[in-house]
Coordinates of C-alpha atoms in Angstrom, one line a residue:
X1 CA -31.0 66.9 -33.9
X2 CA -27.9 66.6 -31.6
X3 CA -24.9 64.7 -32.9
X4 CA -23.1 62.3 -30.6
X5 CA -19.4 62.2 -30.2
X6 CA -17.4 59.2 -31.7
X7 CA -16.6 57.8 -28.2
X8 CA -20.2 57.7 -27.5
X9 CA -20.9 55.8 -30.7
X10 CA -18.0 53.6 -30.1
X11 CA -19.4 52.6 -26.7
X12 CA -22.9 52.1 -28.0
X13 CA -22.0 49.7 -30.8
X14 CA -21.0 46.7 -28.3
X15 CA -24.1 47.3 -26.3
X16 CA -26.3 47.2 -29.3
X17 CA -24.7 44.2 -30.5
X18 CA -25.2 42.4 -27.2
X19 CA -28.8 43.5 -27.2
X20 CA -29.4 42.2 -30.5
X21 CA -27.7 38.9 -29.7
X22 CA -29.9 38.6 -26.5
X23 CA -33.1 39.3 -28.5
X24 CA -32.2 36.8 -31.2
X25 CA -31.6 34.1 -28.7
X26 CA -34.9 34.8 -26.8
X27 CA -32.9 35.8 -23.7
X28 CA -35.3 36.9 -21.0
X29 CA -38.7 35.5 -22.6
X30 CA -40.2 32.7 -20.8
X31 CA -42.4 31.2 -23.3
X32 CA -42.8 27.9 -21.3
X33 CA -42.2 25.8 -24.6
X34 CA -40.0 22.6 -24.3
X35 CA -37.6 23.9 -27.0
X36 CA -37.0 27.2 -25.1
X37 CA -36.3 25.2 -21.8
X38 CA -34.1 23.2 -23.5
X39 CA -32.3 26.1 -25.0
X40 CA -32.1 27.7 -21.7
X41 CA -30.5 24.6 -20.3
X42 CA -28.1 24.4 -23.0
X43 CA -27.0 28.0 -22.4
X44 CA -26.8 27.5 -18.5
X45 CA -24.7 24.3 -19.1
X46 CA -22.4 26.5 -21.5
X47 CA -22.1 29.3 -19.0
X48 CA -21.0 26.7 -16.4
X49 CA -18.4 25.3 -18.6
X50 CA -17.2 28.8 -19.2
X51 CA -17.0 29.4 -15.5
X52 CA -15.1 26.1 -15.0
X53 CA -12.7 27.1 -17.8
X54 CA -12.2 30.4 -16.0
X55 CA -11.4 28.6 -12.9
X56 CA -8.0 27.1 -14.4
X57 CA -9.5 24.2 -16.6
X58 CA -8.4 23.9 -20.3
X59 CA -11.2 25.4 -22.2
X60 CA -10.2 23.4 -25.2
X61 CA -10.4 20.0 -23.3
X62 CA -11.8 17.2 -25.7
X63 CA -15.1 15.4 -24.9
X64 CA -14.5 11.9 -23.6
X65 CA -16.9 9.6 -24.9
X66 CA -18.2 6.9 -22.4
X67 CA -17.4 3.4 -23.0
X68 CA -20.1 0.9 -24.0
X69 CA -20.9 -2.8 -24.3
X70 CA -18.1 -5.3 -24.2
X71 CA -15.3 -2.6 -24.1
X72 CA -16.9 -0.9 -20.9
X73 CA -17.4 -4.6 -19.1
X74 CA -13.8 -5.5 -19.8
X75 CA -12.2 -2.3 -19.0
X76 CA -14.1 -1.9 -15.7
X77 CA -13.4 -5.6 -14.8
X78 CA -9.6 -4.9 -15.5
X79 CA -9.7 -1.6 -13.4
X80 CA -11.5 -3.4 -10.6
X81 CA -9.4 -6.3 -10.5
X82 CA -6.3 -4.0 -9.8
X83 CA -8.2 -1.5 -7.8
X84 CA -11.3 -2.8 -5.9
X85 CA -14.1 -0.3 -5.3
X86 CA -17.0 1.1 -7.2
X87 CA -16.8 2.3 -10.9
X88 CA -17.7 6.0 -11.0
X89 CA -17.1 6.4 -14.7
X90 CA -15.5 4.7 -17.7
X91 CA -14.6 6.6 -20.9
X92 CA -12.2 6.9 -23.7
X93 CA -9.1 8.9 -22.6
X94 CA -9.0 12.1 -24.9
X95 CA -5.5 13.0 -23.3
X96 CA -4.0 9.8 -24.2
X97 CA -5.6 8.5 -27.6
X98 CA -6.2 4.7 -27.9
X99 CA -6.4 4.5 -24.0
X100 CA -9.3 3.9 -21.8
X101 CA -9.8 5.5 -18.3
X102 CA -11.9 4.1 -15.5
X103 CA -12.4 6.2 -12.4
X104 CA -12.8 3.9 -9.3
X105 CA -14.0 5.1 -5.8
X106 CA -12.2 2.8 -3.5
X107 CA -13.5 1.7 -0.1
X108 CA -11.5 4.2 1.9
X109 CA -13.5 6.9 0.0
X110 CA -10.6 8.0 -2.4
X111 CA -10.8 8.0 -6.1
X112 CA -8.3 6.7 -8.6
X113 CA -8.4 7.0 -12.3
X114 CA -7.1 3.9 -14.0
X115 CA -5.6 4.0 -17.3
X116 CA -5.6 0.9 -19.7
X117 CA -4.6 0.0 -23.0
X118 CA -6.7 -1.6 -25.8
X119 CA -5.7 -5.0 -24.3
X120 CA -7.0 -3.8 -21.0
X121 CA -3.7 -3.9 -19.2
X122 CA -3.5 -1.2 -16.5
X123 CA -0.7 1.2 -17.7
X124 CA -1.0 3.9 -15.1
X125 CA -3.1 5.7 -12.7
X126 CA -3.9 9.2 -11.1
X127 CA -5.4 9.9 -7.8
X128 CA -8.4 12.0 -8.4
X129 CA -8.0 15.7 -7.3
X130 CA -4.2 15.5 -8.2
X131 CA -2.7 16.6 -11.7
X132 CA 0.3 14.2 -11.6
X133 CA -0.2 10.6 -12.5
X134 CA 2.1 7.5 -11.6
X135 CA 2.8 4.5 -13.8
X136 CA 1.6 1.0 -12.8
X137 CA 4.1 -0.9 -11.2

């Protein structure tokens, strides 16, 4: 029996771990079950998120829950009163706890994220596609 050098064993260990992980996750199998497809979809979404994080976005970005019910209606109405257009999304703002964020697509095609406090007062905006915001004035 031939003995492998330590370097060969050191290189084989990560490959074996990857193979084990792929096998354990069912990677490459196409059973056609709904659970398998859901897991594949979840893995694809996670992979897309990793690619987006690698493209310069913050990998630790907090999930921003969507607004619902009366809060959603009031926040969207307040944002649209100041910036007429169509609401794209409305959510709690993870970057500014205690604030709401409503993205509005204006008639000229540009989008603006409108920040509101808990009393639905516009406190600032950010043009979508930019990193800097401006205060309401």
